[in-house]
Amino acid sequence: MQSYELRERFLAFFKRHEHAIVPSDSLIPSGDPTVLFTSAGMNQFKDYFLGKRTDLARAASCQKCLRTGDLDNVGKSPSHHSFFEMLGNFSFGDYFKHEAIRWAWEFLTGTLDFAGTQTSPDREACLNLPGTKLWVSIYEEDEEAFTLWRELGVPAERIRRFGQADNFWPANAPTEGPNGPCGPCSEIYYDSDEKVAGPNSLEVWNLVFTQFDRQPDGSLKPLPKPNIDTGMGLERLARVMQHVETDYETDLFKGIVKRVAGALSMWPITALRDKQSIYTVSDHVRAAVFLIADGVLPSNEERGYVTRMLIRRAHWHGGRLLWNRDERPPFEPFLDEAIPAVVEIMGQTYRELVQKQGFIREAIRTEEKRFSETLQSGNERIQEECARLRDHNEKVLSGDFAFMLKDTFGFPFELLADVVKLYYPECAIDEKRYRALLEEQQERSRAASQFGGAVFTPTTLTLKDVPRSEFVGYDTLQADTVVKGIWKQDGWVQSAREGDEVGVVLERSPFYGESGGQVGDRGTIEAPHGRLDVLETTWADELL
């Protein structure tokens, strides 16, 4: 069963159960400054869970998600990803455990009980997996969930009890907090060998029963209206339904993997290590495509830094394969060759990929080319520094050196760690010192970006005062343009001198303005008689 059909079946099933089908939110969370990216299906429903909105009682979605906390396992693990899609059904004070458990079982198996004696009236829209290949876990103290699974006929030996670290949301909330809404989980696992907790077991669906409000004294106060929040990874589900060993062999990845391997002249792939690197490249380029489509361009700040890191990690992993063939950097950009495969696979569902494909390709190729040059300079410096350490019988690469690589050459710390681990395993890096220097720089940058104070003030600047500017950043990363206005302190001026901090309005601009929590672009404006460093880009209507 192909991935597009899995999406459609899931959403259609819950639509028949009176759920509103809500489109995927952007990877930039709407109205939620507490997180950088949308990392779960429930993010866009936060106001419903908090009771701030009440126009929906039930919802279902297929949500674009991004998580970066486990990048080291991407490619090595058969099911870890940076970007992924999360299928989910949600109840906001409406139904609870009984319905969530029964509907989950019905959708997965096409039956209403473990024995399969009662067929679902929606069987044609279900997945029809054998119930004997499923087992479930519950929070060790959740007797209600245990009883409900047993009422479905699931044998007691196929119901495993786990502690709050594994089957509570947030993890360990009863003992460690945070205070606020929380609750036990019940997870559904698939095992092709029909074992309980066998080596092939794969967690497919997590049902979160948000039923408590943790108090400051650590007590769990029942919520007057408990909620349901479920999540089922589409990639893992496709792996189960397509009977393959890794997510990278599903239709969601297969075409991308083949394009990446082909670009590196390594198709078919044989060695495990080569597979892991190519899987990593495939994951990262897919994530970068979606990030750029949602307006997160490569930069040195927050979300843009993640886009930059994913592109550079992808290029680095491809470069390692070429290094193994005795080729040396700089390597020509190759990631853009995989972008058509991403668009072909995902574009039918996410039309923004089709509409912005040219822009995405240019953005990725430009960043990759820049990093290719960075790699050459950085690697030379790393070799020199590691040789110096060996000569002096030292084994710690200084945080100052790591910061210099990033600040001067744009060489990310994470890739420095990769290089050192691979080629100089006897050396360690003083990460604590590096982080301290990075924080100092970020503080200086934040201070400098204020242009010496509230330059654009509502009392002196109105919308009609701002010349119109055409944004061309979706089509190009550089453009010829005309300066339409220069703002200094409290008024428009005709010119600026070296050292001045000013605001500039351009006739045409490729700089993307701060929006939805995304930091605005940085860069340079070059003219025959001078150069301007762009520290911040903001939409005019955001300044008023």
PDB file of C-alpha atoms in Angstrom, residues 12-237:
ATOM      1  CA  ALA A  12     -11.127   9.206   5.672  1.00  0.00           C
ATOM      2  CA  PHE A  13     -11.549   6.746   8.558  1.00  0.00           C
ATOM      3  CA  PHE A  14     -11.590   9.496  11.157  1.00  0.00           C
ATOM      4  CA  LYS A  15     -13.739  11.758   9.001  1.00  0.00           C
ATOM      5  CA  ARG A  16     -16.382   9.020   9.129  1.00  0.00           C
ATOM      6  CA  HIS A  17     -16.022   9.198  12.897  1.00  0.00           C
ATOM      7  CA  GLU A  18     -16.925  12.896  12.830  1.00  0.00           C
ATOM      8  CA  HIS A  19     -13.420  14.355  13.019  1.00  0.00           C
ATOM      9  CA  ALA A  20     -12.689  17.633  11.279  1.00  0.00           C
ATOM     10  CA  ILE A  21      -9.837  17.056   8.810  1.00  0.00           C
ATOM     11  CA  VAL A  22      -7.326  19.854   9.371  1.00  0.00           C
ATOM     12  CA  PRO A  23      -4.519  20.526   6.836  1.00  0.00           C
ATOM     13  CA  SER A  24      -0.921  20.309   7.968  1.00  0.00           C
ATOM     14  CA  ASP A  25       0.408  23.411   9.637  1.00  0.00           C
ATOM     15  CA  SER A  26       3.706  24.959   8.537  1.00  0.00           C
ATOM     16  CA  LEU A  27       6.959  23.692  10.020  1.00  0.00           C
ATOM     17  CA  ILE A  28       7.073  27.135  11.640  1.00  0.00           C
ATOM     18  CA  PRO A  29       4.528  26.824  14.476  1.00  0.00           C
ATOM     19  CA  SER A  30       1.589  29.215  14.164  1.00  0.00           C
ATOM     20  CA  GLY A  31       1.469  31.601  17.098  1.00  0.00           C
ATOM     21  CA  ASP A  32       3.702  29.483  19.330  1.00  0.00           C
ATOM     22  CA  PRO A  33       7.051  31.146  20.104  1.00  0.00           C
ATOM     23  CA  THR A  34       7.989  28.450  22.632  1.00  0.00           C
ATOM     24  CA  VAL A  35       9.251  26.011  19.975  1.00  0.00           C
ATOM     25  CA  LEU A  36      11.403  26.472  16.874  1.00  0.00           C
ATOM     26  CA  PHE A  37       9.601  23.902  14.749  1.00  0.00           C
ATOM     27  CA  THR A  38       6.378  21.953  14.603  1.00  0.00           C
ATOM     28  CA  SER A  39       7.491  18.668  16.134  1.00  0.00           C
ATOM     29  CA  ALA A  40       4.177  16.845  16.642  1.00  0.00           C
ATOM     30  CA  GLY A  41       0.657  16.770  15.310  1.00  0.00           C
ATOM     31  CA  MET A  42      -0.717  18.350  18.469  1.00  0.00           C
ATOM     32  CA  ASN A  43       1.290  21.590  18.097  1.00  0.00           C
ATOM     33  CA  GLN A  44      -1.272  23.367  15.950  1.00  0.00           C
ATOM     34  CA  PHE A  45      -4.059  22.348  18.346  1.00  0.00           C
ATOM     35  CA  LYS A  46      -2.432  23.804  21.447  1.00  0.00           C
ATOM     36  CA  ASP A  47      -5.170  26.407  21.961  1.00  0.00           C
ATOM     37  CA  TYR A  48      -7.816  23.673  21.836  1.00  0.00           C
ATOM     38  CA  PHE A  49      -6.043  21.573  24.426  1.00  0.00           C
ATOM     39  CA  LEU A  50      -5.714  24.660  26.642  1.00  0.00           C
ATOM     40  CA  GLY A  51      -9.395  25.517  26.228  1.00  0.00           C
ATOM     41  CA  LYS A  52      -8.708  28.855  24.497  1.00  0.00           C
ATOM     42  CA  ARG A  53     -10.611  27.700  21.409  1.00  0.00           C
ATOM     43  CA  THR A  54     -13.757  25.587  21.439  1.00  0.00           C
ATOM     44  CA  ASP A  55     -14.944  25.493  17.823  1.00  0.00           C
ATOM     45  CA  LEU A  56     -13.650  21.919  17.352  1.00  0.00           C
ATOM     46  CA  ALA A  57     -14.356  18.847  19.459  1.00  0.00           C
ATOM     47  CA  ARG A  58     -12.538  16.305  17.276  1.00  0.00           C
ATOM     48  CA  ALA A  59      -9.821  16.648  14.649  1.00  0.00           C
ATOM     49  CA  ALA A  60      -7.467  14.550  12.539  1.00  0.00           C
ATOM     50  CA  SER A  61      -4.456  15.556  10.483  1.00  0.00           C
ATOM     51  CA  CYS A  62      -1.323  14.497   8.669  1.00  0.00           C
ATOM     52  CA  GLN A  63       1.231  16.963  10.018  1.00  0.00           C
ATOM     53  CA  LYS A  64       4.663  17.907   8.680  1.00  0.00           C
ATOM     54  CA  CYS A  65       7.121  17.635  11.589  1.00  0.00           C
ATOM     55  CA  LEU A  66      10.787  18.350  12.221  1.00  0.00           C
ATOM     56  CA  ARG A  67      12.940  17.158  15.111  1.00  0.00           C
ATOM     57  CA  THR A  68      16.684  17.591  15.444  1.00  0.00           C
ATOM     58  CA  GLY A  69      17.369  16.057  18.848  1.00  0.00           C
ATOM     59  CA  ASP A  70      18.536  12.708  17.495  1.00  0.00           C
ATOM     60  CA  LEU A  71      20.421  13.481  14.283  1.00  0.00           C
ATOM     61  CA  ASP A  72      23.234  11.081  15.125  1.00  0.00           C
ATOM     62  CA  ASN A  73      20.834   8.156  14.671  1.00  0.00           C
ATOM     63  CA  VAL A  74      19.491   9.323  11.316  1.00  0.00           C
ATOM     64  CA  GLY A  75      20.659   6.933   8.621  1.00  0.00           C
ATOM     65  CA  LYS A  76      21.958   4.417  11.143  1.00  0.00           C
ATOM     66  CA  SER A  77      18.523   3.604  12.525  1.00  0.00           C
ATOM     67  CA  PRO A  78      15.845   2.193  10.203  1.00  0.00           C
ATOM     68  CA  SER A  79      13.247   4.642  11.502  1.00  0.00           C
ATOM     69  CA  HIS A  80      14.826   7.878  12.797  1.00  0.00           C
ATOM     70  CA  HIS A  81      14.315  11.033  10.741  1.00  0.00           C
ATOM     71  CA  SER A  82      14.691  14.785  10.961  1.00  0.00           C
ATOM     72  CA  PHE A  83      11.589  15.499   8.841  1.00  0.00           C
ATOM     73  CA  PHE A  84       8.622  13.152   9.046  1.00  0.00           C
ATOM     74  CA  GLU A  85       4.844  13.084   8.744  1.00  0.00           C
ATOM     75  CA  MET A  86       2.650  12.383  11.754  1.00  0.00           C
ATOM     76  CA  LEU A  87      -0.861  11.003  11.423  1.00  0.00           C
ATOM     77  CA  GLY A  88      -2.986  11.903  14.414  1.00  0.00           C
ATOM     78  CA  ASN A  89      -6.520  12.017  15.792  1.00  0.00           C
ATOM     79  CA  PHE A  90      -7.435  14.375  18.609  1.00  0.00           C
ATOM     80  CA  SER A  91     -10.240  14.903  21.075  1.00  0.00           C
ATOM     81  CA  PHE A  92     -10.655  18.188  22.932  1.00  0.00           C
ATOM     82  CA  GLY A  93     -12.736  17.216  25.948  1.00  0.00           C
ATOM     83  CA  ASP A  94     -14.972  14.968  23.801  1.00  0.00           C
ATOM     84  CA  TYR A  95     -14.260  11.210  23.587  1.00  0.00           C
ATOM     85  CA  PHE A  96     -11.599   9.481  25.659  1.00  0.00           C
ATOM     86  CA  LYS A  97      -9.802   6.150  26.126  1.00  0.00           C
ATOM     87  CA  HIS A  98     -12.631   3.840  25.137  1.00  0.00           C
ATOM     88  CA  GLU A  99     -13.052   5.331  21.655  1.00  0.00           C
ATOM     89  CA  ALA A 100      -9.344   6.048  21.088  1.00  0.00           C
ATOM     90  CA  ILE A 101      -8.348   2.450  21.799  1.00  0.00           C
ATOM     91  CA  ARG A 102     -11.182   0.859  19.844  1.00  0.00           C
ATOM     92  CA  TRP A 103     -10.750   3.090  16.791  1.00  0.00           C
ATOM     93  CA  ALA A 104      -6.992   2.514  16.738  1.00  0.00           C
ATOM     94  CA  TRP A 105      -7.509  -1.251  16.773  1.00  0.00           C
ATOM     95  CA  GLU A 106     -10.262  -1.054  14.170  1.00  0.00           C
ATOM     96  CA  PHE A 107      -8.238   1.069  11.749  1.00  0.00           C
ATOM     97  CA  LEU A 108      -5.143  -1.122  11.996  1.00  0.00           C
ATOM     98  CA  THR A 109      -6.881  -4.520  11.797  1.00  0.00           C
ATOM     99  CA  GLY A 110     -10.249  -3.959  10.110  1.00  0.00           C
ATOM    100  CA  THR A 111     -11.854  -5.869  12.976  1.00  0.00           C
ATOM    101  CA  LEU A 112     -13.568  -4.976  16.246  1.00  0.00           C
ATOM    102  CA  ASP A 113     -11.847  -7.566  18.420  1.00  0.00           C
ATOM    103  CA  PHE A 114      -8.582  -9.483  18.716  1.00  0.00           C
ATOM    104  CA  ALA A 115     -10.123 -12.739  17.483  1.00  0.00           C
ATOM    105  CA  GLY A 116     -11.346 -11.037  14.320  1.00  0.00           C
ATOM    106  CA  THR A 117     -14.865 -12.402  14.732  1.00  0.00           C
ATOM    107  CA  GLN A 118     -16.392  -8.933  14.315  1.00  0.00           C
ATOM    108  CA  THR A 119     -15.529  -7.204  11.049  1.00  0.00           C
ATOM    109  CA  SER A 120     -15.379  -3.429  10.862  1.00  0.00           C
ATOM    110  CA  PRO A 121     -18.143  -1.847   8.773  1.00  0.00           C
ATOM    111  CA  ASP A 122     -15.309   0.299   7.332  1.00  0.00           C
ATOM    112  CA  ARG A 123     -13.062  -2.673   6.582  1.00  0.00           C
ATOM    113  CA  GLU A 124     -12.309  -1.513   3.038  1.00  0.00           C
ATOM    114  CA  ALA A 125     -10.896   1.730   4.468  1.00  0.00           C
ATOM    115  CA  CYS A 126      -8.820  -0.001   7.161  1.00  0.00           C
ATOM    116  CA  LEU A 127      -5.318  -1.480   6.957  1.00  0.00           C
ATOM    117  CA  ASN A 128      -6.341  -5.054   7.801  1.00  0.00           C
ATOM    118  CA  LEU A 129      -3.154  -6.014   9.620  1.00  0.00           C
ATOM    119  CA  PRO A 130      -3.271  -9.361  11.483  1.00  0.00           C
ATOM    120  CA  GLY A 131      -4.112  -8.711  15.129  1.00  0.00           C
ATOM    121  CA  THR A 132      -1.721 -11.494  16.065  1.00  0.00           C
ATOM    122  CA  LYS A 133       1.187  -9.306  14.889  1.00  0.00           C
ATOM    123  CA  LEU A 134       0.273  -6.470  17.229  1.00  0.00           C
ATOM    124  CA  TRP A 135       0.968  -5.966  20.916  1.00  0.00           C
ATOM    125  CA  VAL A 136       0.452  -2.976  23.164  1.00  0.00           C
ATOM    126  CA  SER A 137       2.056  -1.239  26.099  1.00  0.00           C
ATOM    127  CA  ILE A 138       0.348   0.758  28.851  1.00  0.00           C
ATOM    128  CA  TYR A 139       1.444   2.883  31.798  1.00  0.00           C
ATOM    129  CA  GLU A 140       1.998   0.482  34.674  1.00  0.00           C
ATOM    130  CA  GLU A 141      -0.699   2.111  36.835  1.00  0.00           C
ATOM    131  CA  ASP A 142      -3.323   2.585  34.120  1.00  0.00           C
ATOM    132  CA  GLU A 143      -5.836  -0.130  34.969  1.00  0.00           C
ATOM    133  CA  GLU A 144      -8.511   1.525  32.838  1.00  0.00           C
ATOM    134  CA  ALA A 145      -6.435   1.113  29.666  1.00  0.00           C
ATOM    135  CA  PHE A 146      -5.617  -2.500  30.618  1.00  0.00           C
ATOM    136  CA  THR A 147      -9.325  -3.276  31.022  1.00  0.00           C
ATOM    137  CA  LEU A 148     -10.226  -1.662  27.691  1.00  0.00           C
ATOM    138  CA  TRP A 149      -7.584  -3.653  25.785  1.00  0.00           C
ATOM    139  CA  ARG A 150      -8.747  -6.837  27.468  1.00  0.00           C
ATOM    140  CA  GLU A 151     -12.359  -6.058  26.487  1.00  0.00           C
ATOM    141  CA  LEU A 152     -11.155  -6.120  22.879  1.00  0.00           C
ATOM    142  CA  GLY A 153      -9.872  -9.605  23.539  1.00  0.00           C
ATOM    143  CA  VAL A 154      -6.163  -8.727  23.483  1.00  0.00           C
ATOM    144  CA  PRO A 155      -4.455 -11.451  25.585  1.00  0.00           C
ATOM    145  CA  ALA A 156      -2.934 -10.252  28.845  1.00  0.00           C
ATOM    146  CA  GLU A 157       0.512 -11.462  27.747  1.00  0.00           C
ATOM    147  CA  ARG A 158       0.321  -9.085  24.761  1.00  0.00           C
ATOM    148  CA  ILE A 159      -0.216  -6.079  27.060  1.00  0.00           C
ATOM    149  CA  ARG A 160       3.078  -4.863  28.531  1.00  0.00           C
ATOM    150  CA  ARG A 161       3.274  -2.466  31.496  1.00  0.00           C
ATOM    151  CA  PHE A 162       5.995   0.193  31.351  1.00  0.00           C
ATOM    152  CA  GLY A 163       6.938   2.981  33.749  1.00  0.00           C
ATOM    153  CA  GLN A 164       6.528   6.732  33.501  1.00  0.00           C
ATOM    154  CA  ALA A 165       9.775   7.152  31.542  1.00  0.00           C
ATOM    155  CA  ASP A 166       8.298   5.208  28.614  1.00  0.00           C
ATOM    156  CA  ASN A 167       4.522   5.439  28.918  1.00  0.00           C
ATOM    157  CA  PHE A 168       3.693   8.846  30.315  1.00  0.00           C
ATOM    158  CA  TRP A 169       3.537  12.262  28.654  1.00  0.00           C
ATOM    159  CA  PRO A 170       5.623  14.247  29.331  1.00  0.00           C
ATOM    160  CA  ALA A 171       8.094  11.518  30.292  1.00  0.00           C
ATOM    161  CA  ASN A 172       8.519  11.187  34.058  1.00  0.00           C
ATOM    162  CA  ALA A 173       5.974  13.957  34.652  1.00  0.00           C
ATOM    163  CA  PRO A 174       4.505  12.422  37.847  1.00  0.00           C
ATOM    164  CA  THR A 175       7.842  12.645  39.661  1.00  0.00           C
ATOM    165  CA  GLU A 176       9.756  15.341  37.792  1.00  0.00           C
ATOM    166  CA  GLY A 177       7.131  17.611  36.238  1.00  0.00           C
ATOM    167  CA  PRO A 178       6.535  19.949  34.552  1.00  0.00           C
ATOM    168  CA  ASN A 179       3.327  21.072  36.224  1.00  0.00           C
ATOM    169  CA  GLY A 180       0.267  21.247  33.991  1.00  0.00           C
ATOM    170  CA  PRO A 181      -1.636  18.856  31.689  1.00  0.00           C
ATOM    171  CA  CYS A 182      -0.168  15.351  31.460  1.00  0.00           C
ATOM    172  CA  GLY A 183      -1.261  11.756  31.227  1.00  0.00           C
ATOM    173  CA  PRO A 184      -0.454   8.101  30.561  1.00  0.00           C
ATOM    174  CA  CYS A 185       0.188   6.613  27.123  1.00  0.00           C
ATOM    175  CA  SER A 186      -0.676   3.385  25.394  1.00  0.00           C
ATOM    176  CA  GLU A 187       1.513   2.369  22.466  1.00  0.00           C
ATOM    177  CA  ILE A 188       0.783  -0.121  19.705  1.00  0.00           C
ATOM    178  CA  TYR A 189       3.638  -2.214  18.301  1.00  0.00           C
ATOM    179  CA  TYR A 190       3.903  -4.338  15.185  1.00  0.00           C
ATOM    180  CA  ASP A 191       6.090  -7.443  15.030  1.00  0.00           C
ATOM    181  CA  SER A 192       6.360  -9.405  11.802  1.00  0.00           C
ATOM    182  CA  ASP A 193       7.246 -12.540  13.794  1.00  0.00           C
ATOM    183  CA  GLU A 194       4.074 -12.293  15.898  1.00  0.00           C
ATOM    184  CA  LYS A 195       6.156 -11.998  19.068  1.00  0.00           C
ATOM    185  CA  VAL A 196       5.573  -9.846  22.104  1.00  0.00           C
ATOM    186  CA  ALA A 197       8.514  -7.441  22.402  1.00  0.00           C
ATOM    187  CA  GLY A 198      10.499  -9.368  19.799  1.00  0.00           C
ATOM    188  CA  PRO A 199      13.592  -8.081  17.991  1.00  0.00           C
ATOM    189  CA  ASN A 200      11.487  -6.900  15.045  1.00  0.00           C
ATOM    190  CA  SER A 201       8.963  -4.975  17.132  1.00  0.00           C
ATOM    191  CA  LEU A 202       8.243  -1.492  15.807  1.00  0.00           C
ATOM    192  CA  GLU A 203       6.285   1.160  17.682  1.00  0.00           C
ATOM    193  CA  VAL A 204       3.593   2.285  15.269  1.00  0.00           C
ATOM    194  CA  TRP A 205       1.026   4.362  17.175  1.00  0.00           C
ATOM    195  CA  ASN A 206       1.131   6.276  20.445  1.00  0.00           C
ATOM    196  CA  LEU A 207      -2.146   7.106  22.201  1.00  0.00           C
ATOM    197  CA  VAL A 208      -1.757   9.839  24.822  1.00  0.00           C
ATOM    198  CA  PHE A 209      -4.509  10.173  27.409  1.00  0.00           C
ATOM    199  CA  THR A 210      -4.164  13.702  28.791  1.00  0.00           C
ATOM    200  CA  GLN A 211      -6.249  13.326  31.947  1.00  0.00           C
ATOM    201  CA  PHE A 212      -4.317  15.031  34.752  1.00  0.00           C
ATOM    202  CA  ASP A 213      -3.207  18.502  35.802  1.00  0.00           C
ATOM    203  CA  ARG A 214       0.028  18.164  37.766  1.00  0.00           C
ATOM    204  CA  GLN A 215      -0.005  20.477  40.787  1.00  0.00           C
ATOM    205  CA  PRO A 216       2.962  22.302  42.389  1.00  0.00           C
ATOM    206  CA  ASP A 217       2.953  19.745  45.218  1.00  0.00           C
ATOM    207  CA  GLY A 218       3.376  16.913  42.678  1.00  0.00           C
ATOM    208  CA  SER A 219      -0.170  15.601  42.955  1.00  0.00           C
ATOM    209  CA  LEU A 220      -2.110  14.643  39.805  1.00  0.00           C
ATOM    210  CA  LYS A 221      -5.475  16.400  39.738  1.00  0.00           C
ATOM    211  CA  PRO A 222      -7.977  14.915  37.250  1.00  0.00           C
ATOM    212  CA  LEU A 223      -8.864  17.276  34.413  1.00  0.00           C
ATOM    213  CA  PRO A 224     -12.573  18.083  34.151  1.00  0.00           C
ATOM    214  CA  LYS A 225     -12.345  17.457  30.388  1.00  0.00           C
ATOM    215  CA  PRO A 226      -9.576  14.994  29.486  1.00  0.00           C
ATOM    216  CA  ASN A 227      -8.119  15.016  25.963  1.00  0.00           C
ATOM    217  CA  ILE A 228      -6.834  12.539  23.393  1.00  0.00           C
ATOM    218  CA  ASP A 229      -3.623  13.170  21.448  1.00  0.00           C
ATOM    219  CA  THR A 230      -2.368  10.387  19.175  1.00  0.00           C
ATOM    220  CA  GLY A 231       0.560  10.136  16.794  1.00  0.00           C
ATOM    221  CA  MET A 232       1.437   7.534  14.163  1.00  0.00           C
ATOM    222  CA  GLY A 233       4.519   8.092  11.982  1.00  0.00           C
ATOM    223  CA  LEU A 234       3.641   7.724   8.313  1.00  0.00           C
ATOM    224  CA  GLU A 235       7.148   6.509   7.445  1.00  0.00           C
ATOM    225  CA  ARG A 236       6.961   3.667   9.965  1.00  0.00           C
ATOM    226  CA  LEU A 237       3.452   2.748   8.918  1.00  0.00           C
TER     227      LEU A 237
END
